[in-house]
CSV table of C-alpha atoms and ligand atoms in Angstrom, one decimal:
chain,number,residue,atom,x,y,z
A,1,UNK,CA,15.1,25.3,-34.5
A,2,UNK,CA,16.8,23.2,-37.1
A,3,UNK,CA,18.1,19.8,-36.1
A,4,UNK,CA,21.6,21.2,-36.6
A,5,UNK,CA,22.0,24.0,-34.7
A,6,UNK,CA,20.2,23.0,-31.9
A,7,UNK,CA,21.4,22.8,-28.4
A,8,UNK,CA,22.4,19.4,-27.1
A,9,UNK,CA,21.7,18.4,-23.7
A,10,UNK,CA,22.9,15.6,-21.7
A,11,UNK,CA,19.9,13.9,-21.7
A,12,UNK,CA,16.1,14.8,-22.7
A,13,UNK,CA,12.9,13.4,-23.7
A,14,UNK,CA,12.0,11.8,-26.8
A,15,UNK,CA,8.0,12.7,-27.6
A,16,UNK,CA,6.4,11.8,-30.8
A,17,UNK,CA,3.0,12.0,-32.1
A,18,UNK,CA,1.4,8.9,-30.1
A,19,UNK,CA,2.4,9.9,-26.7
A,20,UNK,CA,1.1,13.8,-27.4
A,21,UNK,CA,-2.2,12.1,-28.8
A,22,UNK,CA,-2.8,9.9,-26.0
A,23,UNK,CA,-2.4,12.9,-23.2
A,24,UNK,CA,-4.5,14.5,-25.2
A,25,UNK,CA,-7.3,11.9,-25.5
A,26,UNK,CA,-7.3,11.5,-21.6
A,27,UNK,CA,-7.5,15.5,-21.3
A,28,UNK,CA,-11.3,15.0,-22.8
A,29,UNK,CA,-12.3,12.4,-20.4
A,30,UNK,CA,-14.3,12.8,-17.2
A,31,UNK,CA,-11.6,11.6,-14.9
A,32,UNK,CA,-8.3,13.1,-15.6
A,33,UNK,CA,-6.9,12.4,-12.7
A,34,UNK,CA,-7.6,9.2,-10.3
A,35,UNK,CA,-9.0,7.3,-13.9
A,36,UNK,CA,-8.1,3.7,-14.9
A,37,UNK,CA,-4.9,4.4,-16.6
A,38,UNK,CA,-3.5,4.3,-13.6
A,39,UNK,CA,-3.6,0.6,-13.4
A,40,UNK,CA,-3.4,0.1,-17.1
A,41,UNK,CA,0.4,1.6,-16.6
A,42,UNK,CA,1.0,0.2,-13.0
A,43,UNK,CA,0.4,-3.2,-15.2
A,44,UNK,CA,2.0,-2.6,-17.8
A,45,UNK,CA,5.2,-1.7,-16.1
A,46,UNK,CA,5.1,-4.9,-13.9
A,47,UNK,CA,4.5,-7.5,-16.7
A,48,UNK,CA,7.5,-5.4,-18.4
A,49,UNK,CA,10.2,-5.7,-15.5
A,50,UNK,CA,8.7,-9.1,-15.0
A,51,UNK,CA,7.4,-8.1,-10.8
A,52,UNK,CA,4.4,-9.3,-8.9
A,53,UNK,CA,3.3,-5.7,-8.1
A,54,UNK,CA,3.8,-2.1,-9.5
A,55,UNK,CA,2.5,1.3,-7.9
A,56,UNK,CA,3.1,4.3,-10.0
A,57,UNK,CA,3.0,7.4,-7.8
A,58,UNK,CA,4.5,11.6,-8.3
A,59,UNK,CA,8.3,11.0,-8.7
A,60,UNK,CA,11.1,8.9,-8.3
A,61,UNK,CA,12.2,11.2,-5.1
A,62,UNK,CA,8.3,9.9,-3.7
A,63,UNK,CA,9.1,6.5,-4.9
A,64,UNK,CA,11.4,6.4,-2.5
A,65,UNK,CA,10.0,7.7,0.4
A,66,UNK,CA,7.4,5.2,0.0
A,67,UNK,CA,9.4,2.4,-0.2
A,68,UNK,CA,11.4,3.7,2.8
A,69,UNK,CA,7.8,4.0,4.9
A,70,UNK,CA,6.7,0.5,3.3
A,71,UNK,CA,9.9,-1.2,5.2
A,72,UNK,CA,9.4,0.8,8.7
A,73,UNK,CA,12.7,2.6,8.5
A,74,UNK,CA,12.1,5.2,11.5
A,75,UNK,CA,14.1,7.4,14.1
A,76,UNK,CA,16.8,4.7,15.7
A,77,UNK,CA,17.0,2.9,12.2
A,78,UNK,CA,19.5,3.0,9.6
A,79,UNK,CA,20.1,3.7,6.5
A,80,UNK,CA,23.5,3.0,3.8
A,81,UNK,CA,23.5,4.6,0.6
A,82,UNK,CA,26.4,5.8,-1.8
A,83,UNK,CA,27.7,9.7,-2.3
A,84,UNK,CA,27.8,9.1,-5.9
A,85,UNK,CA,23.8,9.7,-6.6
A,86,UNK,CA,21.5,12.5,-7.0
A,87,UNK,CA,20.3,13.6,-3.0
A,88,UNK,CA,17.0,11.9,-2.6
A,89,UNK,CA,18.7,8.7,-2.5
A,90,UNK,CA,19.6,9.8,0.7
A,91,UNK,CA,17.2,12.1,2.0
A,92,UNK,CA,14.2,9.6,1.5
A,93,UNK,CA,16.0,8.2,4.9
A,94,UNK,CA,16.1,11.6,6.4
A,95,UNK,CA,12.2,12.1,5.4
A,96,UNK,CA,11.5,9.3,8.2
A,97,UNK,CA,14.0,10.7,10.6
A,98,UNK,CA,16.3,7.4,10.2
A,99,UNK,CA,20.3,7.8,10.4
A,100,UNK,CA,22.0,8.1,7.0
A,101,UNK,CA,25.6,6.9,6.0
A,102,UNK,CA,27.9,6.2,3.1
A,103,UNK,CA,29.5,3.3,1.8
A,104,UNK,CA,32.3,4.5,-0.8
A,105,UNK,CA,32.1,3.5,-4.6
A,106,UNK,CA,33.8,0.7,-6.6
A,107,UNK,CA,36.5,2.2,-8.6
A,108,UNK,CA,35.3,1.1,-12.2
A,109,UNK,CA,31.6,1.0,-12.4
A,110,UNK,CA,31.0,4.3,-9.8
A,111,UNK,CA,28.4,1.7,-7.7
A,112,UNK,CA,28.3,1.2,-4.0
A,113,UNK,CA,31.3,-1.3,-3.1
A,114,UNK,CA,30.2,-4.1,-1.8
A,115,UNK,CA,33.7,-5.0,-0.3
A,116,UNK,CA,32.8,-1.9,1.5
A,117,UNK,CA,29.7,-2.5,2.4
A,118,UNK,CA,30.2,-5.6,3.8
A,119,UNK,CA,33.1,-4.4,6.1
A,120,UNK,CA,30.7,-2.2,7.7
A,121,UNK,CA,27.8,-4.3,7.9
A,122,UNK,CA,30.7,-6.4,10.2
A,123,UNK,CA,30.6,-3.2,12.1
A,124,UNK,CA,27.7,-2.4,13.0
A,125,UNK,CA,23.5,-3.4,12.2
A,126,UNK,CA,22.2,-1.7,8.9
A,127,UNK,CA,18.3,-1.9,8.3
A,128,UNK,CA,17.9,-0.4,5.1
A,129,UNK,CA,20.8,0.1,2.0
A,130,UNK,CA,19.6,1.9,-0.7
A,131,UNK,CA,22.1,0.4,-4.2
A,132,UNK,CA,21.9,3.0,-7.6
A,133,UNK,CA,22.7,1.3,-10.4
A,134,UNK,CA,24.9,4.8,-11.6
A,135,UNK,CA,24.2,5.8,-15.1
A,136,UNK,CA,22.3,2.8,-16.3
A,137,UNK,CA,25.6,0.0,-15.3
A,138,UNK,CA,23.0,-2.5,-13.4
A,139,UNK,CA,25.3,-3.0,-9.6
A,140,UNK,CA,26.6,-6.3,-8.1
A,141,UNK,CA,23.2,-7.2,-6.8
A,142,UNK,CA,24.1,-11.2,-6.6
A,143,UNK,CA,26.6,-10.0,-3.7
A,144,UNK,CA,24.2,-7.8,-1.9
A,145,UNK,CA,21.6,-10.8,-1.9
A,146,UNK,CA,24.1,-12.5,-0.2
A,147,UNK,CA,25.1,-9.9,2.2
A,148,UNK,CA,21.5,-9.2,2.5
A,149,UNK,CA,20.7,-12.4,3.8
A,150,UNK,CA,23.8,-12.8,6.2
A,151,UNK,CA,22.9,-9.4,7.8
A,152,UNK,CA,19.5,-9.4,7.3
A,153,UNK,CA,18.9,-5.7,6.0
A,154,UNK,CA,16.4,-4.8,3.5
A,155,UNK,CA,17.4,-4.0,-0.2
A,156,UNK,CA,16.0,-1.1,-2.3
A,157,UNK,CA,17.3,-0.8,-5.8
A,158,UNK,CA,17.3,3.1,-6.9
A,159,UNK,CA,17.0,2.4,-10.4
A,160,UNK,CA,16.0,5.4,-11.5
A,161,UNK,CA,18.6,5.7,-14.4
A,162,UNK,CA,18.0,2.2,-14.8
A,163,UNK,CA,14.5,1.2,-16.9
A,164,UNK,CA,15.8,-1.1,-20.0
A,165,UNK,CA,18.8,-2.3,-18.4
A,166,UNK,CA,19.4,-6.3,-17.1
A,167,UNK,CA,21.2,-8.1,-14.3
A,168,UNK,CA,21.8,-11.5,-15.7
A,169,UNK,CA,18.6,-13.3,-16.5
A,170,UNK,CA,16.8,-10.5,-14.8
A,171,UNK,CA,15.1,-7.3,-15.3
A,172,UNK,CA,16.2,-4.6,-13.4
A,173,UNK,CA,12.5,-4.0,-11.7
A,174,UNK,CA,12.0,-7.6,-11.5
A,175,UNK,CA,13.3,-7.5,-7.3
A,176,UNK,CA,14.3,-10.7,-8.3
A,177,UNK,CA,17.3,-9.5,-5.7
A,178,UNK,CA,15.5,-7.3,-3.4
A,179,UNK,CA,13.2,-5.7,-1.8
A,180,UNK,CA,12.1,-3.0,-3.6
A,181,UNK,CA,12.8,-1.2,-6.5
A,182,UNK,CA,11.9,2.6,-8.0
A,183,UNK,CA,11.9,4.6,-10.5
A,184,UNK,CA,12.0,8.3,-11.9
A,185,UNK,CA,10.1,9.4,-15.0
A,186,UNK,CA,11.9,12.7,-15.0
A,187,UNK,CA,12.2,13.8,-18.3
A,188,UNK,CA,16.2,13.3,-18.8
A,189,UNK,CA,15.3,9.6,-17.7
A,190,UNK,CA,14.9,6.3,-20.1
A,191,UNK,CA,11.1,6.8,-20.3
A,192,UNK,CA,8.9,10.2,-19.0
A,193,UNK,CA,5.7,11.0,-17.3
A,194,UNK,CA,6.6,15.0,-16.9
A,195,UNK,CA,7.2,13.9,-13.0
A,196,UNK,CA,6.5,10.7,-12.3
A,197,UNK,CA,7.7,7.2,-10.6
A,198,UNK,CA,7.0,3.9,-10.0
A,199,UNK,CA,7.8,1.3,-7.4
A,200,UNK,CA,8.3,-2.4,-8.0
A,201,UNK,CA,8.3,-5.5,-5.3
A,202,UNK,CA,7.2,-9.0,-5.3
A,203,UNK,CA,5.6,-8.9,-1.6
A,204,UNK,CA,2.1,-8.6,-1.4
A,205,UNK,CA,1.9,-6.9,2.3
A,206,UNK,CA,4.6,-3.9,1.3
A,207,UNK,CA,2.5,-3.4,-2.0
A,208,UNK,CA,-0.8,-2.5,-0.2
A,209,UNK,CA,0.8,-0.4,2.5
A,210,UNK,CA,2.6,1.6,-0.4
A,211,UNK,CA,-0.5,1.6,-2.4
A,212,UNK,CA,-2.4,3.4,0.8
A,213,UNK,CA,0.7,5.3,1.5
A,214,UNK,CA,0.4,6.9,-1.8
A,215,UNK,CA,-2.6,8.0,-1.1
A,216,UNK,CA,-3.1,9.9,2.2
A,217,UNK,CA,-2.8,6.3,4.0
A,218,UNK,CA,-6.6,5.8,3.6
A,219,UNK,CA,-8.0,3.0,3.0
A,220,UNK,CA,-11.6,2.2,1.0
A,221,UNK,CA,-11.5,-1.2,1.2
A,222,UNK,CA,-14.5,-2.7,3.9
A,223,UNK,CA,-13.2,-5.9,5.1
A,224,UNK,CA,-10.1,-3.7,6.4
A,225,UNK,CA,-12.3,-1.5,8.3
A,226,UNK,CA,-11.7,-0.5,12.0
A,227,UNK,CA,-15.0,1.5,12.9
A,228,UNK,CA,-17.6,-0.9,12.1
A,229,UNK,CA,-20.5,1.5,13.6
A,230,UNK,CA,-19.3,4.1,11.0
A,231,UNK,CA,-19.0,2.5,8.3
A,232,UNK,CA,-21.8,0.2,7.9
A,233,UNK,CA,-25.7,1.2,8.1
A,234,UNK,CA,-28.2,-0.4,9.8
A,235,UNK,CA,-28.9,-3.2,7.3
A,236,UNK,CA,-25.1,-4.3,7.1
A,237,UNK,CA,-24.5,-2.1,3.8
A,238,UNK,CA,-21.1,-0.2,3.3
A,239,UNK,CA,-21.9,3.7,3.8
A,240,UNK,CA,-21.1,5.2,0.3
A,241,UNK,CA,-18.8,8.0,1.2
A,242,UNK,CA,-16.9,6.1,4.0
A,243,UNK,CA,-13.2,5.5,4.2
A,244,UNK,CA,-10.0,5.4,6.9
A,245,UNK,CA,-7.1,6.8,7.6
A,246,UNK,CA,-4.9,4.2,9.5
A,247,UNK,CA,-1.5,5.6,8.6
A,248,UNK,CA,0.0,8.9,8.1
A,249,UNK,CA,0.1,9.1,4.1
A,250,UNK,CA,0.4,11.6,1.4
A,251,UNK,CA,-0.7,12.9,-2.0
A,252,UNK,CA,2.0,11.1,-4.0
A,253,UNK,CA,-0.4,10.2,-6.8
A,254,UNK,CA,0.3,10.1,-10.4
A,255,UNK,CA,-2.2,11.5,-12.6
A,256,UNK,CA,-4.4,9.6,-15.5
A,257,UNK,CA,-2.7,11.7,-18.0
A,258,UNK,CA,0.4,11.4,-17.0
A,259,UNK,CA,-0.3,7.3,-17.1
A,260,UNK,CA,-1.4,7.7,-20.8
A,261,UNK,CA,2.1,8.8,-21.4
A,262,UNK,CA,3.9,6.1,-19.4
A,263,UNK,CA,2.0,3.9,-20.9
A,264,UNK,CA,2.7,4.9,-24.6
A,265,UNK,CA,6.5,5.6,-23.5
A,266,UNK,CA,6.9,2.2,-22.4
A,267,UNK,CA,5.8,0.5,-25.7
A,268,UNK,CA,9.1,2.5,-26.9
A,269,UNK,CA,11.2,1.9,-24.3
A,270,UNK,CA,13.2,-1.6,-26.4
A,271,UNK,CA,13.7,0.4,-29.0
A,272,UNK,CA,14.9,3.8,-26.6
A,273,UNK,CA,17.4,1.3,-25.1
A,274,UNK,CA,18.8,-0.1,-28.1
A,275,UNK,CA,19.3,3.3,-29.3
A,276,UNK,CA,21.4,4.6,-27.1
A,277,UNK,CA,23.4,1.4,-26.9
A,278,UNK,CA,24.3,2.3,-30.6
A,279,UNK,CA,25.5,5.9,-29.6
A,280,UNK,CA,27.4,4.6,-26.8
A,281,UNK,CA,28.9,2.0,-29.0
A,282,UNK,CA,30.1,4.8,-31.4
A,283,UNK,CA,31.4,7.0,-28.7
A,284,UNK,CA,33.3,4.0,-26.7
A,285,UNK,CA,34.9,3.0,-30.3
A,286,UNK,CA,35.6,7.0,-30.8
A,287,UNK,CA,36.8,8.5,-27.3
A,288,UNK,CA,38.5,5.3,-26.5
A,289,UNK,CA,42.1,6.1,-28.1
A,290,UNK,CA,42.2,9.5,-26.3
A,291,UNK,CA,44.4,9.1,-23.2
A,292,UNK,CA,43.3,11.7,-21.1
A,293,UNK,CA,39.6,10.3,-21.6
A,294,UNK,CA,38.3,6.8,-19.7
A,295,UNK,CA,35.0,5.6,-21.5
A,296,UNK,CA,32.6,3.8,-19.1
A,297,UNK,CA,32.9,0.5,-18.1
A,298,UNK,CA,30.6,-2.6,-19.2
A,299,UNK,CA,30.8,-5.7,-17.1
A,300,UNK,CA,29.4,-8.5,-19.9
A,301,UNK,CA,26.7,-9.8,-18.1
A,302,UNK,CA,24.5,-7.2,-18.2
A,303,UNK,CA,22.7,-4.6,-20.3
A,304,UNK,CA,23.5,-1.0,-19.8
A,305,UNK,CA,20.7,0.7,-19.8
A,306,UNK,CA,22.7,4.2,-20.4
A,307,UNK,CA,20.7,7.1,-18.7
A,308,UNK,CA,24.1,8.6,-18.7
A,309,UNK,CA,27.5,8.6,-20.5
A,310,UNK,CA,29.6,9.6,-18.4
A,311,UNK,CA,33.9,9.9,-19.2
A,312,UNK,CA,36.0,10.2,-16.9
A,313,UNK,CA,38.7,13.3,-18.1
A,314,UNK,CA,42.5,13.8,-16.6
A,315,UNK,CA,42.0,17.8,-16.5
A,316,UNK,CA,45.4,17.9,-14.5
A,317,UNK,CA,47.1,16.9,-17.7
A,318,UNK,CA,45.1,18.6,-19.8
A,319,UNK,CA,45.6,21.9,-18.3
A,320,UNK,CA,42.0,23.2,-18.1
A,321,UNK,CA,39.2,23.5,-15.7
A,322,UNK,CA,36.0,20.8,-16.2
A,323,UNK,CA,34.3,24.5,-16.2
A,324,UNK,CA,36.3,25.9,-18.7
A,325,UNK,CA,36.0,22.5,-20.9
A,326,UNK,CA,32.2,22.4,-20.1
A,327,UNK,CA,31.7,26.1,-21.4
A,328,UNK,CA,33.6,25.5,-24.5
A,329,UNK,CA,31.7,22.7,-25.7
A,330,UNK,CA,28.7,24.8,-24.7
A,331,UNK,CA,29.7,27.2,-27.4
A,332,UNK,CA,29.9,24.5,-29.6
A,333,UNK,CA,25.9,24.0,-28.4
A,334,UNK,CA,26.7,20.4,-26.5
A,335,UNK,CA,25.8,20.7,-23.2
A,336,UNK,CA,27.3,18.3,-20.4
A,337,UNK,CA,26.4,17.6,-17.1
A,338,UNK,CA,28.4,16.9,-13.5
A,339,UNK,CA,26.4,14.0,-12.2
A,340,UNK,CA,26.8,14.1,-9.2
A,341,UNK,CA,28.3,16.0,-6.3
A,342,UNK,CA,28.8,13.6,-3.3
A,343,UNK,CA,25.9,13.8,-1.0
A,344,UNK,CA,28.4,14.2,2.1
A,345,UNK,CA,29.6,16.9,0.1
A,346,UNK,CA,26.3,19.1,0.5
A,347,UNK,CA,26.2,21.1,3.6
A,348,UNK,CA,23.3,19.7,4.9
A,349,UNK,CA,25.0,16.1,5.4
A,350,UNK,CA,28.7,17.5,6.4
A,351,UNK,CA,26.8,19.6,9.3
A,352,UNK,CA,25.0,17.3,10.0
A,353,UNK,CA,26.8,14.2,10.2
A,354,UNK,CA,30.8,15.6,10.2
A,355,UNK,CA,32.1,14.4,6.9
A,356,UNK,CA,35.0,16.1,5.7
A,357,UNK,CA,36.5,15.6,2.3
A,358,UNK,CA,38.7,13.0,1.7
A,359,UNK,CA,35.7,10.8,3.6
A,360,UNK,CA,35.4,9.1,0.7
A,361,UNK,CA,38.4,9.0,-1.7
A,362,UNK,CA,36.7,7.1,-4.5
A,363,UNK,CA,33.6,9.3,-4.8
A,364,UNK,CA,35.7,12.0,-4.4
A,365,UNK,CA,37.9,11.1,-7.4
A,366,UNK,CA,35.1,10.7,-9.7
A,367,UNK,CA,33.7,13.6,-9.3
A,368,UNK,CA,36.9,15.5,-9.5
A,369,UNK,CA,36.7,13.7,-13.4
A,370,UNK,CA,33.1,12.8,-14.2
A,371,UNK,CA,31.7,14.7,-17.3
A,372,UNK,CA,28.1,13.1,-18.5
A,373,UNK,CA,28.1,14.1,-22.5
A,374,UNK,CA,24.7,14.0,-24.7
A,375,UNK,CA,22.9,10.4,-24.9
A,376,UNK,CA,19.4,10.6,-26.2
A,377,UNK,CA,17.4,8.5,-28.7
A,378,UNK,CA,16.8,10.8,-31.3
A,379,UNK,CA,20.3,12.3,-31.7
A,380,UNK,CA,21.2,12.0,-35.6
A,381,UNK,CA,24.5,10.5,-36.4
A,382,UNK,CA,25.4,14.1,-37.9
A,383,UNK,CA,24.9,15.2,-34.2
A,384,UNK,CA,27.0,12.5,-32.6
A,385,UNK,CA,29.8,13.4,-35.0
A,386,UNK,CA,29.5,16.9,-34.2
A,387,UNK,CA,29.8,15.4,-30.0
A,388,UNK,CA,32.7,13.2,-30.6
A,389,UNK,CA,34.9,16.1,-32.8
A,390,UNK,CA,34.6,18.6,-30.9
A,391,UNK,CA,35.2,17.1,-27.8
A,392,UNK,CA,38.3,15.5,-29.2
A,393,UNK,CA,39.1,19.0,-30.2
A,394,UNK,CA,38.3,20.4,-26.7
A,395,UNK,CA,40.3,17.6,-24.7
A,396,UNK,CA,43.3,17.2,-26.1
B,401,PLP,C1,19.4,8.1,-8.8
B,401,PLP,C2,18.2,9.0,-8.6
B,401,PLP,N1,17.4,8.8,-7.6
B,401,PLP,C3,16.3,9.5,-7.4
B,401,PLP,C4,16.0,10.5,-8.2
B,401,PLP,C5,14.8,11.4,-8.0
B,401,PLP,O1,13.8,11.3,-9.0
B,401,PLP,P1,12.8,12.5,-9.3
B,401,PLP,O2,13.5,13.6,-9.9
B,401,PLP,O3,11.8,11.8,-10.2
B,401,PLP,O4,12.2,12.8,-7.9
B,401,PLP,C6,16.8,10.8,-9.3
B,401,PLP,C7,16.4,11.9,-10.3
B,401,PLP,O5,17.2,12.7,-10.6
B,401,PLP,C8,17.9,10.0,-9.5
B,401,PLP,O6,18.7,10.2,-10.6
């Protein structure tokens, strides 16, 4: 398909001819799956987001089921996320049979309040909250330190649309404000393994329960064995083929292939970022002077790491449906993209836990006016002129 018909999407991968060649090259190895790219990315990633420890693993939804078995969040615990995320988020604290609620979003940036957040910590004890920084905008995590330390709950950063971005001096991946951080390597994400995720923490003792964890919960290492009598021989030697199970784990493993990629992703990922900080530039100094459109907001301390656009559109005064807006753009070949639905808006959480709308008027309100419009490196300046007319066309 020609560069200029083809269809835009909200978000996809950028491959060139390195990353196909270094799959590739793995794919003739012996060991295509448990090999030592593995390590070589996990490595890579950590000296990148400037963290102690990095364990890559099958997805960023994995990531976080990890992270929530790492801090022993279990039935009688709890756990605070936002609505405004995509549903593993949440359902990482379902996975371990913990209780899940919602803290509403801040009214500019889409993140969990921390006004909020606080007022219920007041309330009652909270063991794990789960902060997304939404569409790349890096959240207040100076505040949840603080509150983090007051009420002594443990911090997990889904940063999954996050890779690239920065917190002040920090990195977001660095934990340098909590306890844990992940990532997805989805292919609409900053950087792409197929599938793929990665955790990031600074403490030593959650890093090798997540790296057994990952992997079934057995452990090959001999000085951690439990049955001595099994797995030693008579002259004190390690039996070859031994190993333990001391915790219920799974196969969350990424593959060596799949590293190769990461690895030759990352090496992009500076420029990736600084790419789509020109497009959003050009759509900010474009969409801004339409008045039923709201351009994202950027707090000046930190760098976006844009996985999405997202504007926020008055369809009351324009007089159309977001479906009817969405599908005429698509005939124009630019898709868009809803991101997201409240969680408490998916019958699984309202059943289970009683929300009702109007539970959270601020998530509520964005996604009555959240449309997420094409952002991806390789989009050509014809194609982002194409984006900004036509929508300026369609909403107006
Ligand atoms: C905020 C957020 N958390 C978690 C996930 C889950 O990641 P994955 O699709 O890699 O499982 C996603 C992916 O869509 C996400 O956007």
């Amino acid at each position: 398909m020609s560069q200029k018909s083809r269809f835009l999407p909200y978000g996809r991968q950028t491959l060139d001819k390195k990353d196909i060649n270094a799959v590739i090259k793995v794919l003739k190895k012996d060991y295509i799956t448990q090999g030592p790219l593995i390590t070589k990315f996990e490595n890579a990633f950590s000296k990148y987001v400037g963290s102690k420890y990095a364990v890559s693993c099958s997805s960023g939804t994995a990531a976080l089921h990890l992270s929530c078995l790492a801090l022993g969040l279990k039935p009688g615990k709890k756990l605070v996320t936002s609505p405004i995320s995509f549903v593993a988020s949440a359902n990482c604290g379902e996975f371990v049979g913990a209780k899940i609620s919602f803290v509403d979003v801040d009214d500019k940036k889409f993140n969990l309040s921390t006004q909020k957040l606080e007022q219920k910590l007041k309330k009652e004890k909270i063991d794990v909250v789960v902060v997304i920084h939404m569409a790349g905008h890096p959240a207040d995590l100076r505040k949840l330190r603080e509150l983090k330390k007051k009420y002594k709950f443990k911090l997990i950063e889904d940063a999954c649309h996050a890779l690239g971005g920065k917190y002040k001096k920090s990195k977001i991946g660095s934990c340098d404000y909590s306890d844990i951080c992940t990532f997805s390597f989805h292919p609409v994400k900053n950087i792409t393994t197929g599938e793929g995720g990665m955790i990031t923490t600074n403490d030593k003792k959650i890093y090798e329960k997540l790296k057994q964890l990952r992997s079934h919960g057995i452990n090959k290492s001999s000085n951690q064995f439990l049955n001595r009598k099994l797995a030693f021989d008579y002259n004190g030697k390690k039996n070859m083929w031994y190993y333990e199970m001391g915790h219920l784990g799974f196969n969350y493993r990424l593959t060596d292939f799949q590293s190769a990629l990461g690895i030759s992703q990352l090496r992009k990922i500076n420029n990736i970022i600084k790419k789509k900080r020109i497009i959003a530039k050009l759509y900010d100094k474009k969409l801004s002077n339409n008045n039923l459109i709201s351009i994202p907001a950027h707090q000046s301390d930190i760098i976006h790491a844009y996985h999405l656009y997202t504007i926020m559109v008055d369809f009351k005064k324009l007089g159309k449906t977001r479906n009817q807006v969405m599908e005429e753009l698509r005939k124009k070949s630019i898709g868009t993209q809803v991101l997201y639905i409240p969680i408490h808006y998916q019958p699984y959480y309202y059943n289970k836990y009683k929300y009702k709308i109007g539970s959270f008027p601020q998530s509520e309100k964005y996604y009555n006016n959240c449309l997420s419009i094409p952002i991806f490196p390789d989009l050509s300046r014809k194609e982002i002129n194409h984006i900004i007319k036509t929508l300026l066309k369609v909403i107006n």
